[in-house]
Each structure stands twice: as C-alpha cells, then as structure tokens.
Amino acid sequence: MGGANEVRTVRLPSGEAVAALGQGTWRMGEEAGRRAEEIAALRRGIELGLTLVDTAEMYGEGATETLVGEALAGIRDQTFLVSKAYPQNAGRTALPKACERSLARLRTDRIDLYLLHWRGSVPLAETVKAMERLREAGKIRHWGVSNLDLDDMEELVEAGGSACATNQILYNAGRRGPEHDLLPWMSAQGIPAMAYSPVEQGRLAKAKALAGIARRHDTSPAAVALAWVLRRPDVIAIPKAGTRAHVEENGRALDLALTDDDLTEIDRAYPAPRRKVALEML
Ligand code: NAP
C-alpha cells in the first residue's frame, strides 16, 4: 500500500490539495465499547495518508466530534478537518456559536472546511456571509455545502457563494444520479465533489457485481467501489471504517486502477443515468 506521500489529491478552488480518499465518522463515538477501536482506525487511516476527516455537529449530537478531537490529539496538523453545521444553525448569529462549539469538541483552533449540512430555511446569502465572516476571523479556512442539487447550487453562486469549496453529496456506483447534470456543472465551475456513503453504508462491500472484479485484482469489493468513485479526478471519497482492517482495505483503493473492462462491467450492473434524477440523501 502506498505511503502518505503517494496519496492522490484533489484541488480545492483555492488551489490547495487535499487527500482524494478521506475518512467519514458518522456513528463513531456513540458506543463506549467501540471507542478505542474507532480511534485506532482513524489514526491508522491518517498514517496511510487518508488525512481528510469528515464529521458534523449532528453526529452523536457532538459525541462524534469529541471522539475525532481525541483521535487527532498530537496529529491535528497532519490532517484536513471537515465539519458541518445543522441548517438551523446556518444563520448570522447561530453559525459562529455552532462553530465555537465544534472547535471546542474538536480541540482545535480552526476547521479546515466547514459545510452547511443541508439546506434549511436560512437564506443561502445569509449563510454565505456568515461563512465568509468565520473565514476572515480564521475560525475556518474554507467553506462549502452538502446535499445541494443543481438548482440550489446555481442559487448559491447567484447569492455570492462562488467561493464554495465543495458540495458533499451521496454518490457511489449504485447512486449515479449526479452524473447527469450536477457533477458536470460542478466540474465546469471548478468545485470538487465529496462523495459520501461511497460504499453505500457497507452494502457495496457485499455486492456480487463487484466481487468478480475484486477477485481479478486480488482486492475487496469495497476497494473496487472506492476506486470507482475515485476514477473521476475531481471527486473526493470519504468512507467510514470503524476498524483498522476496514481502513486498510479501503486504503488499497488508492493502488487500484480499474480497467475499461471493469468499468463496462460496472456500467452494466449499475447503469449511468439517462435523465435527471433528483439528488438523493441518506
Ligand atoms: P459508507 O462509508 O459508505 O459505509 C460505512 C459502512 O461500511 C460501515 O458500516 C462500515 O463498517 C462499512 N465498511 C467500511 N469499509 C468497509 C470494508 N472495507 N469492508 C466492509 N465494510 C466496510 O457510509 P457512510 O458512513 O454513510 O458515509 C461515509 C461518511 O460520509 C459518513 O461517515 C459521514 O462522515 C459522511 N456522510 C455525510 C452525509 C451528509 O448528509 N453530508 C450523509 C451520510 C454520510 P465498520 O464501521 O464496521 O467499518
């Protein structure tokens, strides 16, 4: 498996390069008995170069951010930390407070990328201004959004949000809807996508359609699912792995080059969209 220096990167609109393969954390920190293993898995991932860590104030109502803060103790500077604010906290007075709470739980002085978790009732223009203020104050380094379909993204840019660094969306071999319009639009704007649930919450790790390809490459279906997402140069994948074995298996996706035959086989099992599919959410 490649060392930290060989990990592929994706460029944010600012020009900064981040690891193309990161780590999700949803449902971590919720069970005391799993805590040590989850922290060990995250630290192992960072050792392997999966230095982008995604979390949210929603996860475990703060318990996950607390676990992430613990996992990153002493290695925070090697990582690119992403967190998300609830839509109801995306206004001008609530956002700075939510950000301070996240910073305290994460035991850090800045969030590298702060996202609006999904669209709520706060006008996008107000969220953009609140994000920009946090950036000017040095509390966050970049901001972005999550779960925004094309019409919302167009509105965001109209509302002054052209500095948006990413849109974190549900995207994997079984959820190809964004390929029709959202991903091409984002590529044209120079906004990379961050694919969440890239192994479909574990279901693609058991997918028969990926098993044969995995065998040919002497790897696992999970690694095939991740390599498939990473075939697009401006997509970041953030699988969640609660064990060291899973994170090591996922890291193998970085060394896996799918062939044209592999891709054709995946297209047959999971056809690309032929028309608009509304963005799905998990
Ligand atoms: P996921 O990463 O597709 O799948 C996670 C599940 O797959 C876990 O049950 C994990 O089990 C299992 N798994 C991971 N690697 C595996 C492997 N190599 N072999 C077999 N099973 C494996 O799903 P997700 O957690 O929903 O999505 C990833 C991250 O995206 C989240 O953790 C979160 O950070 C983010 N997310 C964001 C949103 C949003 O609205 N913005 C929504 C969903 C998710 P173990 O835990 O036992 O390893």
CSV table of C-alpha atoms and ligand atoms in Angstrom, one decimal:
chain,number,residue,atom,x,y,z
A,1,MET,CA,0.0,0.0,0.0
A,2,GLY,CA,1.3,3.5,-0.8
A,3,GLY,CA,2.7,5.7,1.9
A,4,ALA,CA,1.3,9.0,2.9
A,5,ASN,CA,3.3,10.9,0.3
A,6,GLU,CA,1.8,8.9,-2.6
A,7,VAL,CA,-1.8,9.5,-1.8
A,8,ARG,CA,-3.7,11.1,-4.7
A,9,THR,CA,-5.0,14.6,-4.2
A,10,VAL,CA,-7.9,16.8,-5.4
A,11,ARG,CA,-7.5,20.5,-5.7
A,12,LEU,CA,-9.9,22.9,-4.0
A,13,PRO,CA,-10.9,26.1,-5.9
A,14,SER,CA,-8.3,27.9,-3.7
A,15,GLY,CA,-5.6,25.7,-5.2
A,16,GLU,CA,-5.0,23.7,-2.0
A,17,ALA,CA,-4.6,20.0,-2.5
A,18,VAL,CA,-6.4,17.6,-0.2
A,19,ALA,CA,-6.4,13.8,0.0
A,20,ALA,CA,-8.7,12.3,-2.6
A,21,LEU,CA,-9.5,9.4,-0.2
A,22,GLY,CA,-10.5,10.6,3.3
A,23,GLN,CA,-12.4,9.1,6.3
A,24,GLY,CA,-16.0,9.5,7.4
A,25,THR,CA,-17.1,9.3,11.0
A,26,TRP,CA,-20.9,9.0,11.1
A,27,ARG,CA,-21.9,6.7,14.0
A,28,MET,CA,-18.5,6.8,15.6
A,29,GLY,CA,-18.3,7.8,19.3
A,30,GLU,CA,-21.8,6.5,20.1
A,31,GLU,CA,-20.8,3.2,21.8
A,32,ALA,CA,-18.3,3.3,24.6
A,33,GLY,CA,-17.2,-0.3,23.9
A,34,ARG,CA,-16.1,0.6,20.3
A,35,ARG,CA,-14.3,3.9,21.1
A,36,ALA,CA,-10.7,2.7,21.3
A,37,GLU,CA,-11.0,0.7,18.1
A,38,GLU,CA,-12.6,3.7,16.3
A,39,ILE,CA,-9.8,6.0,17.4
A,40,ALA,CA,-7.2,3.4,16.3
A,41,ALA,CA,-8.9,3.1,12.9
A,42,LEU,CA,-8.9,6.9,12.3
A,43,ARG,CA,-5.3,7.1,13.4
A,44,ARG,CA,-4.3,4.2,11.2
A,45,GLY,CA,-6.1,5.9,8.2
A,46,ILE,CA,-4.2,9.1,8.8
A,47,GLU,CA,-0.9,7.1,8.8
A,48,LEU,CA,-1.9,5.7,5.4
A,49,GLY,CA,-2.5,9.2,4.1
A,50,LEU,CA,-6.3,9.3,4.5
A,51,THR,CA,-5.8,12.6,6.1
A,52,LEU,CA,-9.1,14.3,5.3
A,53,VAL,CA,-11.5,13.6,8.2
A,54,ASP,CA,-15.2,14.3,7.8
A,55,THR,CA,-17.5,14.9,10.8
A,56,ALA,CA,-20.5,17.0,11.8
A,57,GLU,CA,-22.1,18.6,14.9
A,58,MET,CA,-25.1,16.3,14.2
A,59,TYR,CA,-23.2,13.1,14.6
A,60,GLY,CA,-24.0,11.7,18.1
A,61,GLU,CA,-25.1,15.3,18.9
A,62,GLY,CA,-21.5,16.3,19.4
A,63,ALA,CA,-20.2,12.9,20.6
A,64,THR,CA,-18.5,12.1,17.3
A,65,GLU,CA,-16.7,15.5,17.1
A,66,THR,CA,-15.4,14.8,20.7
A,67,LEU,CA,-14.1,11.4,19.5
A,68,VAL,CA,-12.5,13.0,16.5
A,69,GLY,CA,-10.8,15.6,18.7
A,70,GLU,CA,-9.4,12.8,20.8
A,71,ALA,CA,-8.2,10.8,17.8
A,72,LEU,CA,-6.4,13.8,16.3
A,73,ALA,CA,-4.6,14.8,19.5
A,74,GLY,CA,-1.0,15.4,18.6
A,75,ILE,CA,-1.6,14.9,14.8
A,76,ARG,CA,-4.1,17.6,14.1
A,77,ASP,CA,-1.6,19.5,11.8
A,78,GLN,CA,-1.3,16.4,9.5
A,79,THR,CA,-5.0,16.4,8.8
A,80,PHE,CA,-7.6,18.3,6.9
A,81,LEU,CA,-10.6,18.5,9.1
A,82,VAL,CA,-14.2,18.9,7.7
A,83,SER,CA,-17.2,19.5,9.9
A,84,LYS,CA,-20.8,20.5,9.2
A,85,ALA,CA,-23.4,22.8,10.8
A,86,TYR,CA,-27.1,22.0,11.1
A,87,PRO,CA,-29.3,24.1,8.7
A,88,GLN,CA,-31.0,25.7,11.7
A,89,ASN,CA,-27.5,26.9,12.9
A,90,ALA,CA,-26.6,28.4,9.5
A,91,GLY,CA,-27.7,32.0,10.3
A,92,ARG,CA,-25.6,35.1,11.1
A,93,THR,CA,-25.8,34.7,14.9
A,94,ALA,CA,-26.2,30.9,15.3
A,95,LEU,CA,-23.3,29.9,12.9
A,96,PRO,CA,-20.4,31.5,14.9
A,97,LYS,CA,-21.8,29.9,18.1
A,98,ALA,CA,-22.2,26.4,16.5
A,99,CYS,CA,-18.6,26.8,15.1
A,100,GLU,CA,-17.2,27.6,18.5
A,101,ARG,CA,-18.9,24.6,20.0
A,102,SER,CA,-17.5,22.3,17.2
A,103,LEU,CA,-14.0,23.8,17.7
A,104,ALA,CA,-14.1,23.1,21.4
A,105,ARG,CA,-15.2,19.5,20.9
A,106,LEU,CA,-12.6,19.0,18.2
A,107,ARG,CA,-9.9,20.6,20.4
A,108,THR,CA,-8.7,22.7,17.6
A,109,ASP,CA,-8.5,26.4,16.7
A,110,ARG,CA,-9.7,26.1,13.1
A,111,ILE,CA,-11.9,23.9,11.0
A,112,ASP,CA,-10.3,23.4,7.5
A,113,LEU,CA,-13.6,23.1,5.7
A,114,TYR,CA,-17.0,24.0,7.3
A,115,LEU,CA,-20.1,22.8,5.5
A,116,LEU,CA,-23.8,23.6,5.6
A,117,HIS,CA,-25.1,20.1,6.2
A,118,TRP,CA,-28.3,20.5,4.1
A,119,ARG,CA,-30.5,23.4,3.0
A,120,GLY,CA,-33.0,24.7,5.6
A,121,SER,CA,-34.9,27.9,6.0
A,122,VAL,CA,-32.0,30.3,6.4
A,123,PRO,CA,-31.4,32.2,3.1
A,124,LEU,CA,-28.3,30.9,1.3
A,125,ALA,CA,-27.0,34.5,1.0
A,126,GLU,CA,-27.1,34.8,4.8
A,127,THR,CA,-25.2,31.6,5.3
A,128,VAL,CA,-22.6,32.6,2.7
A,129,LYS,CA,-22.0,35.9,4.6
A,130,ALA,CA,-21.7,34.1,7.9
A,131,MET,CA,-19.3,31.6,6.5
A,132,GLU,CA,-17.1,34.4,4.9
A,133,ARG,CA,-17.0,36.1,8.3
A,134,LEU,CA,-15.8,32.9,10.0
A,135,ARG,CA,-13.2,32.6,7.3
A,136,GLU,CA,-12.0,36.2,7.9
A,137,ALA,CA,-11.8,35.5,11.6
A,138,GLY,CA,-9.6,32.5,11.0
A,139,LYS,CA,-12.1,30.1,12.6
A,140,ILE,CA,-12.5,28.2,9.3
A,141,ARG,CA,-10.2,28.0,6.3
A,142,HIS,CA,-12.7,27.1,3.6
A,143,TRP,CA,-16.5,26.7,3.5
A,144,GLY,CA,-18.9,24.6,1.4
A,145,VAL,CA,-22.2,22.9,1.3
A,146,SER,CA,-23.8,19.4,1.4
A,147,ASN,CA,-26.8,17.8,-0.2
A,148,LEU,CA,-27.5,20.7,-2.7
A,149,ASP,CA,-28.8,19.7,-6.1
A,150,LEU,CA,-28.1,21.7,-9.2
A,151,ASP,CA,-30.8,24.4,-8.8
A,152,ASP,CA,-29.7,25.1,-5.2
A,153,MET,CA,-26.0,25.3,-6.4
A,154,GLU,CA,-26.9,27.8,-9.1
A,155,GLU,CA,-28.8,29.8,-6.5
A,156,LEU,CA,-25.8,29.6,-4.1
A,157,VAL,CA,-23.5,31.1,-6.8
A,158,GLU,CA,-26.0,33.8,-7.6
A,159,ALA,CA,-26.2,34.6,-3.8
A,160,GLY,CA,-22.5,35.4,-3.8
A,161,GLY,CA,-21.3,31.8,-3.0
A,162,SER,CA,-18.8,31.4,-5.8
A,163,ALA,CA,-16.1,30.6,-3.1
A,164,CYS,CA,-17.9,27.4,-2.2
A,165,ALA,CA,-15.1,24.8,-1.9
A,166,THR,CA,-17.2,21.6,-2.2
A,167,ASN,CA,-20.6,20.1,-2.3
A,168,GLN,CA,-20.7,16.8,-0.3
A,169,ILE,CA,-23.3,14.5,-1.9
A,170,LEU,CA,-24.4,10.9,-2.0
A,171,TYR,CA,-22.5,9.4,-4.8
A,172,ASN,CA,-21.5,5.7,-5.4
A,173,ALA,CA,-21.9,3.1,-8.1
A,174,GLY,CA,-25.5,2.5,-7.1
A,175,ARG,CA,-26.3,6.2,-6.9
A,176,ARG,CA,-25.2,7.7,-10.2
A,177,GLY,CA,-27.9,10.4,-10.5
A,178,PRO,CA,-25.4,13.3,-10.0
A,179,GLU,CA,-23.5,12.2,-13.2
A,180,HIS,CA,-26.4,13.6,-15.3
A,181,ASP,CA,-26.1,17.3,-14.5
A,182,LEU,CA,-24.8,18.1,-11.0
A,183,LEU,CA,-21.2,16.7,-11.4
A,184,PRO,CA,-20.6,18.1,-14.9
A,185,TRP,CA,-21.8,21.5,-13.7
A,186,MET,CA,-19.6,21.4,-10.6
A,187,SER,CA,-16.6,20.3,-12.8
A,188,ALA,CA,-17.2,23.3,-15.1
A,189,GLN,CA,-17.3,25.6,-12.1
A,190,GLY,CA,-14.1,24.1,-10.7
A,191,ILE,CA,-15.9,22.9,-7.5
A,192,PRO,CA,-14.9,19.3,-6.5
A,193,ALA,CA,-17.5,16.9,-5.1
A,194,MET,CA,-17.1,15.0,-1.9
A,195,ALA,CA,-18.8,11.6,-2.2
A,196,TYR,CA,-20.5,10.4,1.0
A,197,SER,CA,-21.6,6.8,1.6
A,198,PRO,CA,-19.1,5.7,-1.1
A,199,VAL,CA,-19.6,2.0,-0.2
A,200,GLU,CA,-23.4,2.6,0.2
A,201,GLN,CA,-23.1,2.2,4.0
A,202,GLY,CA,-21.4,-1.2,3.6
A,203,ARG,CA,-23.8,-2.7,1.0
A,204,LEU,CA,-21.3,-2.3,-1.9
A,205,ALA,CA,-18.8,-4.3,0.2
A,206,LYS,CA,-21.1,-7.3,-0.3
A,207,ALA,CA,-22.2,-6.5,-3.9
A,208,LYS,CA,-22.0,-9.6,-6.2
A,209,ALA,CA,-21.5,-7.3,-9.2
A,210,LEU,CA,-18.1,-6.1,-7.7
A,211,ALA,CA,-16.9,-9.4,-6.4
A,212,GLY,CA,-15.6,-10.7,-9.7
A,213,ILE,CA,-13.7,-7.5,-10.4
A,214,ALA,CA,-12.3,-7.6,-6.9
A,215,ARG,CA,-11.1,-11.2,-7.4
A,216,ARG,CA,-9.3,-10.2,-10.6
A,217,HIS,CA,-7.4,-7.5,-8.8
A,218,ASP,CA,-6.8,-9.6,-5.7
A,219,THR,CA,-8.7,-7.0,-3.6
A,220,SER,CA,-12.1,-6.4,-2.0
A,221,PRO,CA,-15.4,-5.2,-3.4
A,222,ALA,CA,-15.1,-2.2,-1.0
A,223,ALA,CA,-11.8,-1.2,-2.6
A,224,VAL,CA,-13.4,-1.6,-6.1
A,225,ALA,CA,-16.4,0.6,-5.0
A,226,LEU,CA,-13.9,3.3,-3.8
A,227,ALA,CA,-11.6,3.1,-6.8
A,228,TRP,CA,-14.8,3.5,-9.0
A,229,VAL,CA,-15.7,6.8,-7.2
A,230,LEU,CA,-12.1,8.0,-7.4
A,231,ARG,CA,-11.9,7.4,-11.2
A,232,ARG,CA,-13.2,10.9,-11.5
A,233,PRO,CA,-10.3,13.3,-10.9
A,234,ASP,CA,-12.4,15.9,-9.0
A,235,VAL,CA,-14.2,13.7,-6.6
A,236,ILE,CA,-13.1,13.0,-3.0
A,237,ALA,CA,-14.4,9.8,-1.3
A,238,ILE,CA,-15.0,9.7,2.5
A,239,PRO,CA,-15.7,6.0,3.5
A,240,LYS,CA,-16.3,5.4,7.2
A,241,ALA,CA,-14.4,2.5,8.7
A,242,GLY,CA,-14.7,1.6,12.3
A,243,THR,CA,-11.9,-1.0,12.3
A,244,ARG,CA,-8.3,-1.0,11.3
A,245,ALA,CA,-8.9,-3.9,9.0
A,246,HIS,CA,-11.6,-1.9,7.1
A,247,VAL,CA,-9.5,1.2,6.8
A,248,GLU,CA,-6.5,-0.8,5.5
A,249,GLU,CA,-8.8,-2.5,2.9
A,250,ASN,CA,-10.2,0.9,1.9
A,251,GLY,CA,-6.7,2.3,1.5
A,252,ARG,CA,-6.0,-0.3,-1.1
A,253,ALA,CA,-8.3,1.6,-3.5
A,254,LEU,CA,-5.5,4.1,-4.0
A,255,ASP,CA,-3.4,1.5,-5.7
A,256,LEU,CA,-6.2,0.1,-7.8
A,257,ALA,CA,-6.6,1.1,-11.4
A,258,LEU,CA,-9.8,-0.2,-12.8
A,259,THR,CA,-9.6,-1.3,-16.5
A,260,ASP,CA,-12.0,-0.4,-19.3
A,261,ASP,CA,-13.5,-3.9,-19.0
A,262,ASP,CA,-14.0,-3.4,-15.2
A,263,LEU,CA,-15.8,-0.1,-15.9
A,264,THR,CA,-18.0,-1.7,-18.6
A,265,GLU,CA,-19.0,-4.5,-16.2
A,266,ILE,CA,-19.9,-1.9,-13.5
A,267,ASP,CA,-21.9,0.1,-16.1
A,268,ARG,CA,-23.9,-3.0,-16.9
A,269,ALA,CA,-24.7,-3.7,-13.3
A,270,TYR,CA,-25.2,0.0,-12.3
A,271,PRO,CA,-26.2,2.0,-15.5
A,272,ALA,CA,-25.4,5.7,-15.7
A,273,PRO,CA,-28.5,7.9,-15.6
A,274,ARG,CA,-30.1,8.8,-18.9
A,275,ARG,CA,-32.2,11.7,-17.4
A,276,LYS,CA,-32.4,14.0,-14.4
A,277,VAL,CA,-32.6,12.1,-11.1
A,278,ALA,CA,-33.3,14.4,-8.1
A,279,LEU,CA,-30.3,14.3,-5.7
A,280,GLU,CA,-30.8,11.6,-3.1
A,281,MET,CA,-29.9,11.9,0.6
A,282,LEU,CA,-29.1,9.4,3.3
B,1,NAP,P1,-20.1,4.3,3.9
B,1,NAP,O1,-18.8,4.9,4.2
B,1,NAP,O2,-20.5,4.0,2.5
B,1,NAP,O3,-20.1,2.9,4.7
B,1,NAP,C1,-19.8,2.7,6.0
B,1,NAP,C2,-20.2,1.3,6.4
B,1,NAP,O4,-19.4,0.4,5.6
B,1,NAP,C3,-19.8,1.0,7.9
B,1,NAP,O5,-20.8,0.1,8.3
B,1,NAP,C4,-18.5,0.2,7.8
B,1,NAP,O6,-18.4,-0.8,8.7
B,1,NAP,C5,-18.6,-0.4,6.4
B,1,NAP,N1,-17.3,-0.6,5.8
B,1,NAP,C6,-16.4,0.4,5.6
B,1,NAP,N2,-15.3,-0.2,4.9
B,1,NAP,C7,-15.6,-1.5,4.7
B,1,NAP,C8,-14.9,-2.5,4.1
B,1,NAP,N3,-13.6,-2.3,3.7
B,1,NAP,N4,-15.4,-3.7,4.1
B,1,NAP,C9,-16.7,-3.9,4.6
B,1,NAP,N5,-17.4,-3.0,5.2
B,1,NAP,C10,-16.9,-1.7,5.2
B,1,NAP,O7,-21.3,5.1,4.6
B,1,NAP,P2,-21.5,6.4,5.5
B,1,NAP,O8,-20.8,6.2,6.8
B,1,NAP,O9,-22.9,6.7,5.4
B,1,NAP,O10,-20.7,7.5,4.6
B,1,NAP,C11,-19.4,7.9,4.8
B,1,NAP,C12,-19.3,9.2,5.5
B,1,NAP,O11,-19.9,10.3,4.8
B,1,NAP,C13,-20.0,9.3,6.9
B,1,NAP,O12,-19.4,8.6,7.9
B,1,NAP,C14,-20.1,10.8,7.1
B,1,NAP,O13,-18.9,11.3,7.5
B,1,NAP,C15,-20.4,11.2,5.6
B,1,NAP,N6,-21.9,11.3,5.4
B,1,NAP,C16,-22.4,12.6,5.1
B,1,NAP,C17,-23.7,12.7,4.8
B,1,NAP,C18,-24.3,14.1,4.5
B,1,NAP,O14,-25.5,14.3,4.6
B,1,NAP,N7,-23.4,15.1,4.2
B,1,NAP,C19,-24.6,11.6,4.8
B,1,NAP,C20,-24.1,10.4,5.1
B,1,NAP,C21,-22.7,10.2,5.3
B,1,NAP,P3,-17.4,-0.6,10.0
B,1,NAP,O15,-17.8,0.7,10.7
B,1,NAP,O16,-17.6,-1.8,10.8
B,1,NAP,O17,-16.0,-0.5,9.5
